[in-house]
Coordinates of C-alpha atoms in Angstrom, one line a residue:
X1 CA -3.3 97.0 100.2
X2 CA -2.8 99.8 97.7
X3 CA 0.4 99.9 96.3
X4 CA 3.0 101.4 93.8
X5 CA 4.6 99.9 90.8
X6 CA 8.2 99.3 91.3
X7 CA 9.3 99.3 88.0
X8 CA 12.6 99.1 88.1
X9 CA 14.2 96.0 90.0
X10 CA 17.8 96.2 90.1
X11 CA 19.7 93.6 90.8
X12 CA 23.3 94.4 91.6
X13 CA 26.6 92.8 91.5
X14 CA 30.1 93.6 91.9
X15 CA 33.0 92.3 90.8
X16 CA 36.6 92.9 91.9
X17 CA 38.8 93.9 89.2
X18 CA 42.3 94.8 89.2
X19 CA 40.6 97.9 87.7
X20 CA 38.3 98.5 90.2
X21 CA 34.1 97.7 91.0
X22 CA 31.7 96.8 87.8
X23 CA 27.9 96.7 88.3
X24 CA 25.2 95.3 86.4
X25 CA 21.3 96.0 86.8
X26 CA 18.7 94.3 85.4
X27 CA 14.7 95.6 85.4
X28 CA 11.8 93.2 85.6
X29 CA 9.2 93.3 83.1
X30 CA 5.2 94.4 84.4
X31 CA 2.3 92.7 82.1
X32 CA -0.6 95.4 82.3
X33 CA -3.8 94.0 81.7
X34 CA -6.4 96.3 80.2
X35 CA -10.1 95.2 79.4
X36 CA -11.7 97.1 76.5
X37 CA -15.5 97.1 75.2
X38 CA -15.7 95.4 72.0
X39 CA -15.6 97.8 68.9
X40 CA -14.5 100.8 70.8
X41 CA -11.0 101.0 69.3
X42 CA -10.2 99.7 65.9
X43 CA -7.3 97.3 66.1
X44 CA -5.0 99.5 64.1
X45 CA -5.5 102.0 66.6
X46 CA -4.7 99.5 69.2
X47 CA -1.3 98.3 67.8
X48 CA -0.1 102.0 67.4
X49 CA -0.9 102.7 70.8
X50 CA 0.8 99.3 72.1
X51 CA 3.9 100.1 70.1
X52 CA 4.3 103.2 71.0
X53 CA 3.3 102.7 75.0
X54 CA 5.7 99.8 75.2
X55 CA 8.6 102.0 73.6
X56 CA 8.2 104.9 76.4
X57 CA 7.8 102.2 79.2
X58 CA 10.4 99.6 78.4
X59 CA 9.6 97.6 81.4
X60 CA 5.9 96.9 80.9
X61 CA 3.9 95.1 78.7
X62 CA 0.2 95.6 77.5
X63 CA -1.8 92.7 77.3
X64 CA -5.5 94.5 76.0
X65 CA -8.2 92.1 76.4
X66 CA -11.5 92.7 74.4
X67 CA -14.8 92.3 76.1
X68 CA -18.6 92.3 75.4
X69 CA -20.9 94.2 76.7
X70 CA -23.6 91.7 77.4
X71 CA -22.7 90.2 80.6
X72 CA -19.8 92.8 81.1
X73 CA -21.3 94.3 85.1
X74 CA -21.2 91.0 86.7
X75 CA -17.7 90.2 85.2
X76 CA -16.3 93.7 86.1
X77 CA -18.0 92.5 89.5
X78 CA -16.0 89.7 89.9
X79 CA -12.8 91.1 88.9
X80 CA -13.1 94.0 91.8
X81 CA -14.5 91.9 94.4
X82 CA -11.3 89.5 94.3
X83 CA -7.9 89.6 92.7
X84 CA -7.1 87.1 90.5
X85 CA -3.2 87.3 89.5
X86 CA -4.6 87.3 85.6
X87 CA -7.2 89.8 86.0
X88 CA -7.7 93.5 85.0
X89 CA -5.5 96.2 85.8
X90 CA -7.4 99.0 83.3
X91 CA -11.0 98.2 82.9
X92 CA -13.7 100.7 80.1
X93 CA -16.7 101.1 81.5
X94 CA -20.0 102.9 80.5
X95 CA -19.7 106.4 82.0
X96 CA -23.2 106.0 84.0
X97 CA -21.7 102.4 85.1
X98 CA -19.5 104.0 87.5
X99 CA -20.8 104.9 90.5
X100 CA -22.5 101.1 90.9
X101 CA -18.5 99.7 90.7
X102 CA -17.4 103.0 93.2
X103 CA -20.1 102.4 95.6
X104 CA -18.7 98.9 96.5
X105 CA -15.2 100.2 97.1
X106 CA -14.3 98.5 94.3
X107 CA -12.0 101.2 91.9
X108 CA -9.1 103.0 92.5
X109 CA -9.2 106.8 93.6
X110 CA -7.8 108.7 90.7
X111 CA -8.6 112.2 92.2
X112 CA -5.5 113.2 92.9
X113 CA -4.0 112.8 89.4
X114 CA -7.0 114.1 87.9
X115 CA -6.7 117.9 89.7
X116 CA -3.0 117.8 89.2
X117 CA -2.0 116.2 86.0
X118 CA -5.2 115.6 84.1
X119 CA -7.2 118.9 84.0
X120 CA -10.5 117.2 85.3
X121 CA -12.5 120.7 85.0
X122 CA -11.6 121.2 81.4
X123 CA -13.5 117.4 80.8
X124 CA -17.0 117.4 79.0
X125 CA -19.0 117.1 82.2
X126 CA -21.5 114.3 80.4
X127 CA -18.7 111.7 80.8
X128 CA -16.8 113.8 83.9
X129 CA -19.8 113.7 86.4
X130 CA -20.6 109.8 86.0
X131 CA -16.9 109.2 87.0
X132 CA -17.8 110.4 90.6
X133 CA -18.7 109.1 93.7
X134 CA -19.1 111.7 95.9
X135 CA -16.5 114.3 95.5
X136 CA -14.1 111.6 94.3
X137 CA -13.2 110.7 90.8
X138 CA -13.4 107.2 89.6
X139 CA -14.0 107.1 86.2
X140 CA -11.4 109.1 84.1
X141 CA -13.2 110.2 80.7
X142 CA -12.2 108.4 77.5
X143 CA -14.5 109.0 74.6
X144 CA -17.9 110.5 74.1
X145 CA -21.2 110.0 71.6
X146 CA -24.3 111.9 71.6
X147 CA -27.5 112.4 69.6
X148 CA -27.3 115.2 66.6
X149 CA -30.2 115.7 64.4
X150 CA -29.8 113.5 61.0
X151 CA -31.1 115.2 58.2
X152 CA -32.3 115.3 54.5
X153 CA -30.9 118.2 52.4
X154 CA -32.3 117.8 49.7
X155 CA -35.7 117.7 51.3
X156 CA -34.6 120.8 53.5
X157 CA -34.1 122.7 49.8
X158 CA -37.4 121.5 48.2
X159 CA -39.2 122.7 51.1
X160 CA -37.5 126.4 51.2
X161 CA -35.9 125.9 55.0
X162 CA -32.6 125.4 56.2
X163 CA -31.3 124.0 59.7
X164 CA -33.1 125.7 62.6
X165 CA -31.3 128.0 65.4
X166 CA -33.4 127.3 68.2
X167 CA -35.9 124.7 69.5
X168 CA -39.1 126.9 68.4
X169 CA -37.9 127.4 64.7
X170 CA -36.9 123.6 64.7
X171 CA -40.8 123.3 65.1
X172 CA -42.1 125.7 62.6
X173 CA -39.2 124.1 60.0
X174 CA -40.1 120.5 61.0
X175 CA -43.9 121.8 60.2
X176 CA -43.1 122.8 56.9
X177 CA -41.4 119.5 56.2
X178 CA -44.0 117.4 57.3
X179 CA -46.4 117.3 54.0
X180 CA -47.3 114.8 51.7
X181 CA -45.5 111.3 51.8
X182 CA -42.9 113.4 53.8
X183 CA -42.6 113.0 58.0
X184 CA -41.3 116.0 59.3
X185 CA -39.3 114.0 61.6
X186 CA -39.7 110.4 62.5
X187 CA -39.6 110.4 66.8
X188 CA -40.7 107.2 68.1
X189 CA -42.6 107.7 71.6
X190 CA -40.4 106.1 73.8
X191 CA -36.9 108.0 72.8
X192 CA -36.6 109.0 76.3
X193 CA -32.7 109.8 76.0
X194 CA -33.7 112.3 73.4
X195 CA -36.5 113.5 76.1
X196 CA -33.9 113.7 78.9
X197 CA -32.4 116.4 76.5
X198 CA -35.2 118.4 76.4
X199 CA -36.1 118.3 80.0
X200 CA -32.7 119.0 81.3
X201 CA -32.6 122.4 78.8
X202 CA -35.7 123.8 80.6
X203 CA -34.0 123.3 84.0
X204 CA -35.6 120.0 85.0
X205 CA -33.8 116.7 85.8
X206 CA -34.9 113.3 85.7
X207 CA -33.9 112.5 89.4
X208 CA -32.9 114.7 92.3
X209 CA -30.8 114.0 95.5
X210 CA -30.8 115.6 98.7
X211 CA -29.0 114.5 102.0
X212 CA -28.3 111.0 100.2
X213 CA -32.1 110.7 99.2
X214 CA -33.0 110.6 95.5
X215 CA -36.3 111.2 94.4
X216 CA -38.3 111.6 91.0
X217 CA -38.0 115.1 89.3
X218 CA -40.6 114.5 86.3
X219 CA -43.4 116.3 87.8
X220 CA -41.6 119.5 88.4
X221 CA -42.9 122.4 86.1
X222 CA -39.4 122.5 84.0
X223 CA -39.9 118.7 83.4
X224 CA -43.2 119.3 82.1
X225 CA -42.2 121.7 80.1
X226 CA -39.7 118.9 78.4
X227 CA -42.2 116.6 77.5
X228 CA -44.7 119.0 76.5
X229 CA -41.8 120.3 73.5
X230 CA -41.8 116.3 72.5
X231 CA -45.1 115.5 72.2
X232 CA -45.2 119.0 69.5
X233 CA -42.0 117.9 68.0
X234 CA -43.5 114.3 67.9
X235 CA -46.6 114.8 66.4
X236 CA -44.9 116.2 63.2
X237 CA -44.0 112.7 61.9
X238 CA -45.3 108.8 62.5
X239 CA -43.0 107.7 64.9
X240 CA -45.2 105.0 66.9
X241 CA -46.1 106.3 70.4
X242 CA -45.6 103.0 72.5
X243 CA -42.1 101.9 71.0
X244 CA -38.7 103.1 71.4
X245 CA -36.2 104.1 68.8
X246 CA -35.2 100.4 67.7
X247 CA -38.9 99.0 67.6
X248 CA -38.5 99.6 64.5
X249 CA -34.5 100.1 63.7
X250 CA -35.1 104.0 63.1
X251 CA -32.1 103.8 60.8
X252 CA -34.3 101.1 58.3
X253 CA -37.5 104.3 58.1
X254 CA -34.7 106.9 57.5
X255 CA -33.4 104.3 54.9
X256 CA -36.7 103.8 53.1
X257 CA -36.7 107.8 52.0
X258 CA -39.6 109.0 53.5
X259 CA -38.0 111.3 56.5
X260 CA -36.9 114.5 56.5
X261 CA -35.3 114.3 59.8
X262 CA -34.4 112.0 63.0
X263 CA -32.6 112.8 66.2
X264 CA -29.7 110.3 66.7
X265 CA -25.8 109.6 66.8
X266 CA -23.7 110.1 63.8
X267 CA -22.3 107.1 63.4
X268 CA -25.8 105.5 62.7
X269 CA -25.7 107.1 59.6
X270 CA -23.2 103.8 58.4
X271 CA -26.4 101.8 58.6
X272 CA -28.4 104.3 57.0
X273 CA -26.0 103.7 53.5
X274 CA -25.8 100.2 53.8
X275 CA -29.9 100.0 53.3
X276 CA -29.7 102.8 51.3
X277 CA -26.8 104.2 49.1
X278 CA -28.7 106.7 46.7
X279 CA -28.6 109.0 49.9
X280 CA -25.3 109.3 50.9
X281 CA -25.0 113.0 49.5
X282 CA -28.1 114.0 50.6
X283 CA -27.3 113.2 54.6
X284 CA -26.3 116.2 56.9
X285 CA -26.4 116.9 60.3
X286 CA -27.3 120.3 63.0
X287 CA -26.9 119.9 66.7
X288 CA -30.4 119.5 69.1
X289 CA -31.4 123.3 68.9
X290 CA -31.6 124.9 72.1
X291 CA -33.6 127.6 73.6
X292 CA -31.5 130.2 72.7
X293 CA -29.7 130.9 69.3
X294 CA -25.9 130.1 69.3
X295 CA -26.1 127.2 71.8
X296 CA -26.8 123.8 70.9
X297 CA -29.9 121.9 73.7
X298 CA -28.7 119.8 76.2
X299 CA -28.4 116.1 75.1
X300 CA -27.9 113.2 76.9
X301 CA -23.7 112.1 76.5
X302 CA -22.8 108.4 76.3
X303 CA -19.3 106.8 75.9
X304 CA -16.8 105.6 78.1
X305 CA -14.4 106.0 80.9
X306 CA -11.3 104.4 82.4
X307 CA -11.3 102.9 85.3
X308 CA -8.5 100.8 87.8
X309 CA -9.5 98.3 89.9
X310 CA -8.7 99.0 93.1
X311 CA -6.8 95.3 94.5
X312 CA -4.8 95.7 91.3
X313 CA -0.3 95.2 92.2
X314 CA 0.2 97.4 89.3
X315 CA -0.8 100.7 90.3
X316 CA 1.6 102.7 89.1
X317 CA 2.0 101.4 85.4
X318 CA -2.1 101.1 85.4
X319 CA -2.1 105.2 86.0
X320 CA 0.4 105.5 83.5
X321 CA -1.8 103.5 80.7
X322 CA -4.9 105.4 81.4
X323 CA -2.8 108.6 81.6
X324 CA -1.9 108.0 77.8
X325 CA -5.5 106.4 76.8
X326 CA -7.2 109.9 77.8
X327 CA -4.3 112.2 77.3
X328 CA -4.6 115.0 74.4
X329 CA -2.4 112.8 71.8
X330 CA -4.0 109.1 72.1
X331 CA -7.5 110.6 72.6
X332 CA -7.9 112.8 69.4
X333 CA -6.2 109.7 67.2
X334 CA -8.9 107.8 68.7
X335 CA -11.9 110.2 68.1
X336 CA -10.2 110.5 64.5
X337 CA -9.9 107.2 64.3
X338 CA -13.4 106.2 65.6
X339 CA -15.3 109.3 65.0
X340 CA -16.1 109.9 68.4
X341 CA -15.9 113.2 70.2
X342 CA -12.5 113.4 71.9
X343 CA -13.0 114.1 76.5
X344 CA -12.2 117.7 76.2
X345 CA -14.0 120.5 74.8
X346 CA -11.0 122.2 73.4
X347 CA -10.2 119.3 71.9
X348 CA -13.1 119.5 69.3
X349 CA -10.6 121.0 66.2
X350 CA -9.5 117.3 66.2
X351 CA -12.7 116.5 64.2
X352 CA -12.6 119.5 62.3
X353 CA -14.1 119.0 58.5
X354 CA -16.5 116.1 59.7
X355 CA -20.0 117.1 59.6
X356 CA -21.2 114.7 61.6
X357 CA -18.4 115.0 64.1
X358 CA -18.9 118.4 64.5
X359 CA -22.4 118.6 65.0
X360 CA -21.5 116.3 68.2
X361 CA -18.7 117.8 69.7
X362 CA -21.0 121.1 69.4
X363 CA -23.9 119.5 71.3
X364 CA -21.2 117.7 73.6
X365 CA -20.3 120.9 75.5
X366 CA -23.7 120.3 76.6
X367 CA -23.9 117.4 77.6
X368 CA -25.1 115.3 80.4
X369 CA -25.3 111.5 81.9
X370 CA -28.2 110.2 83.6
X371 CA -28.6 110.4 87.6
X372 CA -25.5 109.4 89.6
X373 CA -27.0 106.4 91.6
X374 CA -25.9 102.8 91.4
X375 CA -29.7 102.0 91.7
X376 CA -30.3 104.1 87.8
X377 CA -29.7 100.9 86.3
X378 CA -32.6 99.3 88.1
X379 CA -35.0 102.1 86.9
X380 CA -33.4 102.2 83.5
X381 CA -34.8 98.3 83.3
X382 CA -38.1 98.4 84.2
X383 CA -38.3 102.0 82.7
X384 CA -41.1 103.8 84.1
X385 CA -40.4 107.0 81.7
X386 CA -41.2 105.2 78.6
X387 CA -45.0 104.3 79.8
X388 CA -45.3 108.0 80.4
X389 CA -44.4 109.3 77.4
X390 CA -46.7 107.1 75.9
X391 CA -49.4 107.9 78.4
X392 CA -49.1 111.8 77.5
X393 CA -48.5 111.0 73.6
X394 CA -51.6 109.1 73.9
X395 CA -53.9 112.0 75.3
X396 CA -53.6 111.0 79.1
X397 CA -52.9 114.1 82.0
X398 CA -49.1 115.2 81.7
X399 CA -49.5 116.1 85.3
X400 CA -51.1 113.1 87.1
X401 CA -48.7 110.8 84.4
X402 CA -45.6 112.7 85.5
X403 CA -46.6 112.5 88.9
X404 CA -47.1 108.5 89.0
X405 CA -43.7 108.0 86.9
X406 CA -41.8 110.3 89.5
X407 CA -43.4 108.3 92.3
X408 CA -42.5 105.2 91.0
X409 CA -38.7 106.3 90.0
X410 CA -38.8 107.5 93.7
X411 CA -39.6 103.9 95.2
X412 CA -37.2 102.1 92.6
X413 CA -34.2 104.3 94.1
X414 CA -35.3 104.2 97.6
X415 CA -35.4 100.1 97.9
X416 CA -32.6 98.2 99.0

């Protein structure tokens, strides 16, 4: 059974004085356990929250527990399919991890406090729509990252361009990059988050529902249309056709001083220096262009949101914790903190004066998360979208490839 924190416990007693009745009332302390992602929150930022949590709810106690994420959806399993007195009260998740953990009746319905206290329509909807099930919310946002375009400066000024407005100049400047020695932009084959972008800004999706039915989208004509603007943008650079951004580290090509441009998140940049320091004044960043001039392209949004487990006996003080965690104070101190784009679009001045930062919280407002199903995860690992990018990149029929890949993304979320 659901049930409320009591708080406060008082335990009354009264004494008979010659001057009349005396009471005395004691409260009993709540531990809150929270489970947090490893390296998501520096532990400065940690202790200043703990401090300061514990000082406005003098009966309760934080006891923040740092996970990893290998493993982490068969432990989060366990701890919502029985209660064990040590287990979580708070748990971060992935934002696309929450409808799997919501399907099961596993979290805590948090719509309520959303609509009244928590403003859930002013949310970025990349980390918003993930943290439903239905027309219930689950997953309260916490932070957000997503892919800006990494760029030399210096190689922008020798070759007479400057960051693009839409998608169709970020092809003729990419074209006039990509001479000599130089790649225009190094866009391995299988980037298909940085696809997902492309086809979701010409209308398509990757996935669509109806009636509780999901079925592969990549065949429709805005779809095409996605893949047809990577395989141009692709071709301007090296990037092998049949490996995904890691296969090499894209950071390591960027590194070596050969690339005028890649599409990724800013914080990537950190490796970027470490391989190479000569180019840490020569780094900037634009949003993904869009189709229009003035708004950034639609980019897939990762990150994280808060979620309570629903057999939790602490309620109440669980609320309260992610209530803080997501609220406007603790959530720009941690994009500050973490460089990470804070849950709310008008929250974007927080990261004022970072180049990188702003680049993302620009393309955030645009942002989206990949199809609501539990069963995503299942296509994600045996990813059909990949082969077909490489298929298309590789001179085979878009149509009859996007056709097969939808058909098998089709059966993948149909089994059971």
């Amino acid at each position: 059974m659901r049930r409320r924190l009591l708080a406060l416990v008082c335990v009354s007693a009264s004494l008979l004085t010659g001057c009349g009745v005396m009471s005395d009332s004691a409260a009993e302390r709540r531990t809150v356990t929270v489970w947090l992602m490893q390296h998501s929150a520096s532990q400065d930022f940690l202790d200043r929250f703990t401090a300061e949590f514990e000082r406005e709810h003098e009966t309760l106690d934080l006891d923040i527990r740092i996970q990893e994420w290998t493993g982490i959806g068969e432990k989060v399993q366990q701890a919502l399919r029985g209660r064990d007195p040590d287990g979580p009260d708070v748990i971060e998740v992935g934002n696309t991890q929450v409808s799997a953990y919501a399907e099961s009746d596993g979290l805590l319905d948090l719509t309520l406090e959303s609509m009244r206290d928590w403003g859930r329509d002013d949310w970025l909807p990349g980390l918003a729509e993930p943290g439903r099930w239905g027309s219930q919310q689950y997953g309260i946002p916490w932070y957000a990252a997503n892919r800006v375009v990494v760029y030399r400066k210096d190689l922008f000024r020798a070759a007479g361009v400057t960051p693009p407005r839409t998608r169709e100049e970020w092809l003729d400047v990419t074209e006039r990059l990509d001479t000599g020695d130089t790649q225009g932009i190094y866009l391995a084959g299988q980037d298909w988050y940085t696809l997902a972008g492309f086809i979701w800004e010409e209308g398509g999706e990757l996935a669509t529902e109806r009636d509780g039915v999901w079925k592969g989208a990549l065949d429709s004509e805005a779809a095409l249309r996605g893949m047809d603007f990577y395989r141009r943008l692709q071709q301007l650079g090296d990037g092998p056709v049949d490996a995904d951004e890691e296969h090499p580290p894209q950071a390591g090509v960027f590194a070596d001083g050969k690339v005028a441009q890649i599409v990724a998140v800013p914080g990537l940049v950190r490796a970027i220096l470490q391989q190479n320091p000569g180019l840490e004044d020569k780094i900037g960043y634009f949003p993904v262009p869009g189709k229009e001039a003035g708004r950034p392209g639609a980019v897939f949004t990762g990150g994280s949101d808060l979620v309570v487990p629903a057999n939790t006996d602490a309620e109440d003080a669980a609320v309260e914790v992610v209530a803080a965690l997501t609220g406007a104070r603790w959530n720009t101190d941690l994009a500050r903190t973490m460089n990470y784009v804070p849950n709310k679009a008008d929250l974007a001045g927080s990261v004022a004066g970072e180049e990188g930062l702003e680049a993302m919280a620009a393309g955030a407002a645009r942002g989206r998360a990949t199809p609501a199903t539990p069963r995503w995860s299942v296509v994600e690992a045996d990813n059909p979208i990949k082969e077909y990018m490489t298929e298309v990149l590789t001179g085979a029929d878009p149509e009859k490839e996007a056709e097969r890949a939808a058909r098998r993304i089709t059966e993948t979320l149909a089994f059971e």
